[in-house]
Short mmCIF file of C-alpha atoms in Angstrom, two decimals:
data_model
loop_
_atom_site.label_atom_id
_atom_site.label_comp_id
_atom_site.label_asym_id
_atom_site.label_seq_id
_atom_site.Cartn_x
_atom_site.Cartn_y
_atom_site.Cartn_z
CA MET K 6 2.14 -14.53 131.99
CA ALA K 7 5.75 -15.71 132.12
CA GLU K 8 4.85 -19.42 132.56
CA ARG K 9 3.60 -19.62 128.99
CA GLN K 10 6.25 -17.29 127.66
CA ARG K 11 8.90 -18.58 125.28
CA PHE K 12 12.18 -16.70 125.17
CA LEU K 13 15.04 -16.00 122.79
CA CYS K 14 18.17 -14.48 124.33
CA ASP K 15 20.65 -12.78 122.07
CA GLU K 16 24.28 -13.86 122.33
CA MET K 17 25.19 -11.17 124.89
CA LEU K 18 22.57 -12.63 127.26
CA ALA K 19 23.44 -16.30 126.72
CA ARG K 20 24.25 -16.76 130.42
CA LEU K 21 20.84 -15.38 131.42
CA GLY K 22 19.31 -17.72 128.82
CA ARG K 23 20.96 -20.74 130.45
CA TRP K 24 19.55 -19.69 133.84
CA LEU K 25 16.08 -19.33 132.30
CA ARG K 26 16.45 -22.90 131.00
CA ALA K 27 17.55 -24.03 134.48
CA ALA K 28 14.33 -22.50 135.85
CA GLY K 29 12.38 -24.50 133.26
CA TYR K 30 11.53 -21.85 130.67
CA ASP K 31 11.60 -22.67 126.97
CA THR K 32 14.59 -20.51 126.05
CA GLU K 33 16.56 -20.46 122.82
CA ILE K 34 19.96 -18.81 122.79
CA ALA K 35 20.86 -17.06 119.56
CA ALA K 36 23.80 -18.34 117.57
CA PRO K 37 26.70 -15.90 117.51
CA GLY K 38 26.71 -13.44 114.65
CA LEU K 39 23.03 -13.51 113.68
CA ALA K 40 21.85 -10.23 112.21
CA ASP K 41 19.40 -8.16 114.26
CA ARG K 42 16.65 -8.49 111.64
CA ASP K 43 17.11 -12.30 111.63
CA LEU K 44 16.78 -12.42 115.43
CA ILE K 45 13.55 -10.44 115.33
CA GLU K 46 12.21 -12.69 112.58
CA LEU K 47 13.22 -15.79 114.56
CA ALA K 48 11.38 -14.46 117.61
CA ARG K 49 8.31 -13.66 115.50
CA THR K 50 8.11 -16.98 113.64
CA HIS K 51 8.70 -19.08 116.77
CA GLY K 52 6.46 -17.04 119.07
CA ARG K 53 9.31 -15.96 121.35
CA LEU K 54 10.15 -12.81 123.23
CA LEU K 55 13.64 -11.62 122.30
CA ILE K 56 15.57 -10.54 125.39
CA THR K 57 18.50 -8.24 124.73
CA ARG K 58 20.41 -5.26 126.07
CA ASP K 59 20.80 -3.78 122.58
CA ARG K 60 18.48 -0.78 122.27
CA LYS K 61 18.95 -0.72 118.48
CA PHE K 62 16.42 -3.56 118.21
CA LEU K 63 13.62 -1.15 119.08
CA GLU K 64 14.31 0.81 115.87
CA TYR K 65 12.82 -2.01 113.80
CA LYS K 66 9.18 -1.89 112.79
CA ASP K 67 6.96 -3.99 115.10
CA ALA K 68 9.95 -4.88 117.30
CA ALA K 69 8.36 -3.49 120.47
CA GLU K 70 5.91 -6.41 120.69
CA ARG K 71 8.67 -9.05 120.28
CA VAL K 72 11.67 -7.41 121.99
CA LEU K 73 12.38 -6.78 125.65
CA VAL K 74 15.40 -4.53 126.17
CA LEU K 75 17.02 -4.88 129.58
CA HIS K 76 18.82 -1.89 131.02
CA ALA K 77 20.88 -3.92 133.49
CA ASN K 78 24.34 -5.20 132.65
CA GLU K 79 25.35 -7.78 135.27
CA LEU K 80 23.58 -11.14 135.58
CA GLU K 81 22.11 -10.43 139.03
CA ALA K 82 20.75 -7.07 137.89
CA CYS K 83 19.34 -8.65 134.70
CA VAL K 84 17.60 -11.30 136.81
CA ARG K 85 16.05 -8.64 139.06
CA GLU K 86 14.90 -6.52 136.13
CA LEU K 87 13.47 -9.48 134.23
CA SER K 88 11.72 -10.74 137.36
CA GLN K 89 10.09 -7.38 137.92
CA ARG K 90 9.07 -6.79 134.33
CA LEU K 91 7.72 -10.29 133.61
CA SER K 92 6.81 -11.62 137.07
CA LEU K 93 9.07 -14.61 136.52
CA ASP K 94 8.92 -17.64 138.77
CA TRP K 95 12.50 -18.88 139.17
CA GLN K 96 11.07 -22.11 140.61
CA TYR K 97 8.79 -22.66 137.60
CA ARG K 98 10.02 -26.14 136.52
CA PRO K 99 13.62 -26.37 137.69
CA PHE K 100 15.97 -28.56 135.68
CA SER K 101 13.26 -29.84 133.37
CA ARG K 102 15.03 -28.74 130.15
CA CYS K 103 18.38 -29.58 128.63
CA MET K 104 20.88 -26.87 129.50
CA VAL K 105 22.61 -27.36 126.14
CA CYS K 106 19.83 -27.66 123.55
CA ASN K 107 16.64 -26.64 125.45
CA THR K 108 14.79 -29.94 124.84
CA PRO K 109 12.47 -31.05 127.67
CA LEU K 110 14.10 -33.83 129.70
CA GLN K 111 12.61 -37.30 130.11
CA GLN K 112 13.29 -39.98 132.66
CA ALA K 113 16.17 -42.17 131.49
CA ARG K 114 15.96 -45.94 131.27
CA PRO K 115 17.57 -47.85 134.19
CA GLU K 116 20.24 -49.34 131.93
CA GLU K 117 21.46 -45.83 131.03
CA LEU K 118 22.81 -45.47 134.57
CA ALA K 119 25.89 -47.33 133.31
CA GLN K 120 26.80 -44.14 131.36
CA VAL K 121 27.09 -42.10 134.56
CA PRO K 122 30.64 -41.82 135.97
CA GLU K 123 31.24 -44.68 138.38
CA GLN K 124 31.99 -42.45 141.38
CA ALA K 125 28.57 -40.75 141.01
CA ARG K 126 26.35 -43.76 140.26
CA ALA K 127 25.64 -44.72 143.87
CA ARG K 128 24.28 -41.23 144.62
CA VAL K 129 22.00 -40.96 141.57
CA GLU K 130 18.37 -41.11 142.64
CA ARG K 131 16.74 -39.91 139.42
CA LEU K 132 18.33 -39.93 135.98
CA TYR K 133 17.05 -37.84 133.08
CA LYS K 134 17.94 -37.85 129.42
CA CYS K 135 17.71 -35.26 126.69
CA GLN K 136 16.20 -36.83 123.59
CA GLY K 137 17.67 -33.97 121.54
CA CYS K 138 21.40 -34.25 122.30
CA GLN K 139 21.37 -37.49 124.34
CA ARG K 140 22.98 -35.93 127.43
CA LEU K 141 22.22 -37.45 130.82
CA TYR K 142 21.32 -35.36 133.87
CA TRP K 143 21.20 -36.20 137.57
CA GLU K 144 21.15 -34.19 140.76
CA GLY K 145 24.75 -33.67 141.74
CA SER K 146 26.47 -30.89 143.64
CA HIS K 147 26.33 -28.56 140.62
CA VAL K 148 22.53 -28.89 140.42
CA ARG K 149 22.19 -28.33 144.17
CA ARG K 150 24.23 -25.10 143.94
CA MET K 151 22.18 -23.90 140.99
CA SER K 152 18.96 -24.82 142.79
CA ARG K 153 19.97 -22.69 145.78
CA GLN K 154 20.63 -19.77 143.41
CA LEU K 155 17.20 -20.14 141.80
CA GLN K 156 15.63 -20.20 145.29
CA ARG K 157 17.48 -17.00 146.26
CA TRP K 158 16.26 -15.25 143.12
CA GLN K 159 12.70 -16.41 143.75
CA GLN K 160 12.76 -15.15 147.32
CA ALA K 161 14.06 -11.78 146.16
CA VAL K 162 11.09 -11.26 143.80
#
């Protein structure tokens, strides 16, 4: 079941990985230049499913249980294929993870509102903080646009 699934996207699917994070899935994005064998080992040791478009991964022993090769090339087509193959819920836990480092977000302290740009402060209803990289998150126009995209993908499933 996709809700409990943990993902690792290779560098060519980094954009898809960020969208999986936006939907709330625990998704690591591989550092550029990692060797194929290292990516498979990373997926195995961390209990993740490696998502890639590189068919060469399937040549490795035991890769089939840890690697999902997408045939699609464009983001929209990758989203459709992944949704069909894993029954993904694009409304799983929207915006609950840091888009940069994948750490689950926590509610920020009221005094941290002072770190939000002044022109946005009055519109901030809920403020979240990443304990990993210390970034602050709030629902602005960018989040609303991304939320609409996640809703469209969910409705298309």
